[in-house]
C-alpha positions as a Python dict, from the first residue, in 0.01 Angstrom:
ca = {
    (1, 'M'): (0, 0, 0),
    (2, 'P'): (83, 160, -348),
    (3, 'V'): (62, 522, -316),
    (4, 'V'): (106, 762, -602),
    (5, 'R'): (205, 1064, -500),
    (6, 'S'): (97, 1371, -789),
    (7, 'S'): (400, 1451, -870),
    (8, 'E'): (515, 1076, -952),
    (9, 'G'): (255, 1132, -1245),
    (10, 'V'): (378, 1045, -1598),
    (11, 'T'): (313, 1318, -1842),
    (12, 'H'): (225, 1224, -2212),
    (13, 'E'): (102, 1437, -2492),
    (14, 'I'): (-67, 1346, -2792),
    (15, 'H'): (-281, 1504, -2979),
    (16, 'G'): (-264, 1851, -2845),
    (17, 'A'): (-399, 1690, -2532),
    (18, 'R'): (-186, 1620, -2223),
    (19, 'F'): (-279, 1294, -2018),
    (20, 'V'): (-69, 1232, -1669),
    (21, 'S'): (-80, 867, -1615),
    (22, 'Y'): (-115, 799, -1245),
    (23, 'A'): (-246, 397, -1178),
    (24, 'S'): (-84, 124, -1357),
    (25, 'P'): (103, -161, -1376),
    (26, 'R'): (387, -13, -1373),
    (27, 'T'): (265, 203, -1035),
    (28, 'G'): (138, -131, -904),
    (29, 'S'): (-211, -120, -1075),
    (30, 'R'): (-299, -541, -1208),
    (31, 'E'): (-660, -425, -1345),
    (32, 'L'): (-699, -103, -1416),
    (33, 'C'): (-542, 228, -1562),
    (34, 'A'): (-658, 591, -1457),
    (35, 'W'): (-532, 934, -1595),
    (36, 'R'): (-593, 1270, -1582),
    (37, 'G'): (-666, 1456, -1913),
    (38, 'E'): (-568, 1788, -1998),
    (39, 'I'): (-805, 1960, -2276),
    (40, 'P'): (-686, 2263, -2412),
    (41, 'A'): (-915, 2522, -2561),
    (42, 'G'): (-962, 2447, -2920),
    (43, 'T'): (-862, 2117, -2903),
    (44, 'K'): (-1057, 1851, -3176),
    (45, 'A'): (-879, 1543, -3051),
    (46, 'P'): (-963, 1236, -3372),
    (47, 'A'): (-1197, 1005, -3411),
    (48, 'H'): (-1106, 646, -3211),
    (49, 'T'): (-1290, 351, -3127),
    (50, 'V'): (-1162, 191, -2781),
    (51, 'D'): (-1103, -192, -2704),
    (52, 'R'): (-1214, -174, -2380),
    (53, 'E'): (-1501, 30, -2150),
    (54, 'E'): (-1392, 357, -2036),
    (55, 'V'): (-1542, 573, -1749),
    (56, 'F'): (-1449, 1003, -1816),
    (57, 'H'): (-1566, 1167, -1574),
    (58, 'L'): (-1538, 1575, -1678),
    (59, 'L'): (-1376, 1776, -1361),
    (60, 'T'): (-1351, 2106, -1502),
    (61, 'G'): (-1507, 2320, -1826),
    (62, 'E'): (-1695, 2175, -2081),
    (63, 'L'): (-1667, 1941, -2382),
    (64, 'L'): (-1817, 1816, -2689),
    (65, 'I'): (-1847, 1442, -2671),
    (66, 'T'): (-1935, 1202, -2979),
    (67, 'L'): (-1966, 913, -2882),
    (68, 'D'): (-2090, 645, -3236),
    (69, 'G'): (-2205, 989, -3389),
    (70, 'R'): (-2407, 1107, -3128),
    (71, 'T'): (-2250, 1406, -2984),
    (72, 'E'): (-2355, 1555, -2637),
    (73, 'H'): (-2200, 1871, -2441),
    (74, 'I'): (-2109, 1812, -2123),
    (75, 'T'): (-2015, 2014, -1840),
    (76, 'A'): (-1798, 1959, -1504),
    (77, 'G'): (-1917, 1689, -1284),
    (78, 'D'): (-2046, 1494, -1572),
    (79, 'T'): (-1938, 1152, -1649),
    (80, 'V'): (-1937, 934, -1949),
    (81, 'I'): (-1963, 575, -1980),
    (82, 'I'): (-1809, 410, -2281),
    (83, 'G'): (-1823, 98, -2398),
    (84, 'S'): (-1583, -147, -2556),
    (85, 'G'): (-1593, -136, -2911),
    (86, 'A'): (-1741, 287, -2935),
    (87, 'T'): (-1621, 570, -3106),
    (88, 'L'): (-1534, 845, -2933),
    (89, 'A'): (-1452, 1231, -3035),
    (90, 'V'): (-1336, 1529, -2822),
    (91, 'E'): (-1375, 1848, -2872),
    (92, 'N'): (-1284, 2146, -2609),
    (93, 'P'): (-1458, 2463, -2814),
    (94, 'T'): (-1390, 2673, -2517),
    (95, 'D'): (-1189, 2917, -2465),
    (96, 'R'): (-1040, 2740, -2122),
    (97, 'T'): (-847, 2405, -2081),
    (98, 'A'): (-1061, 2116, -1962),
    (99, 'T'): (-954, 1825, -1704),
    (100, 'S'): (-1109, 1501, -1708),
    (101, 'W'): (-1069, 1170, -1494),
    (102, 'V'): (-1035, 865, -1695),
    (103, 'T'): (-1066, 519, -1584),
    (104, 'T'): (-1002, 226, -1793),
    (105, 'S'): (-875, -164, -1752),
    (106, 'V'): (-520, -238, -1852),
    (107, 'G'): (-437, -276, -2221),
    (108, 'L'): (-633, -69, -2399),
    (109, 'T'): (-579, 22, -2707),
    (110, 'A'): (-775, 251, -2966),
    (111, 'E'): (-803, 272, -3364),
    (112, 'L'): (-817, 573, -3562),
    (113, 'A'): (-1036, 582, -3906),
    (114, 'D'): (-749, 535, -4119),
    (115, 'G'): (-648, 205, -3911),
    (116, 'T'): (-356, 337, -3699),
    (117, 'R'): (-411, 127, -3414),
    (118, 'L'): (-256, 340, -3086),
    (119, 'T'): (-171, 168, -2790),
    (120, 'P'): (-160, 429, -2507),
    (121, 'P'): (114, 427, -2290),
    (122, 'W'): (-72, 579, -2026),
    (123, 'A'): (-329, 285, -2002),
    (124, 'N'): (-61, 24, -2020),
}
């Protein structure tokens, strides 16, 4: 039974946010990846299009989530379902760090508006 201790999460930083990976092929998961996101106050991540469905659950704080051009204000406890092929942007307009939990399938890639393709290490 794979158990990933909180101290064993692998931390990655990109676009001003921190991602701590817990479930991935590296830790024994074959199909799913999961990570905690830490989105500091004032962060505005670039829009990106994902090629896998994601479930984005906000643990603490407040965010503005723009999904395919529609912006929603979400608060702790809210969950956003992001479909494959959707374009997502995340903004934290508050003065506090927000934390999220994201689950997706192994192999997720994201494409930025300029055509740059990212393969996040925390999702593979």
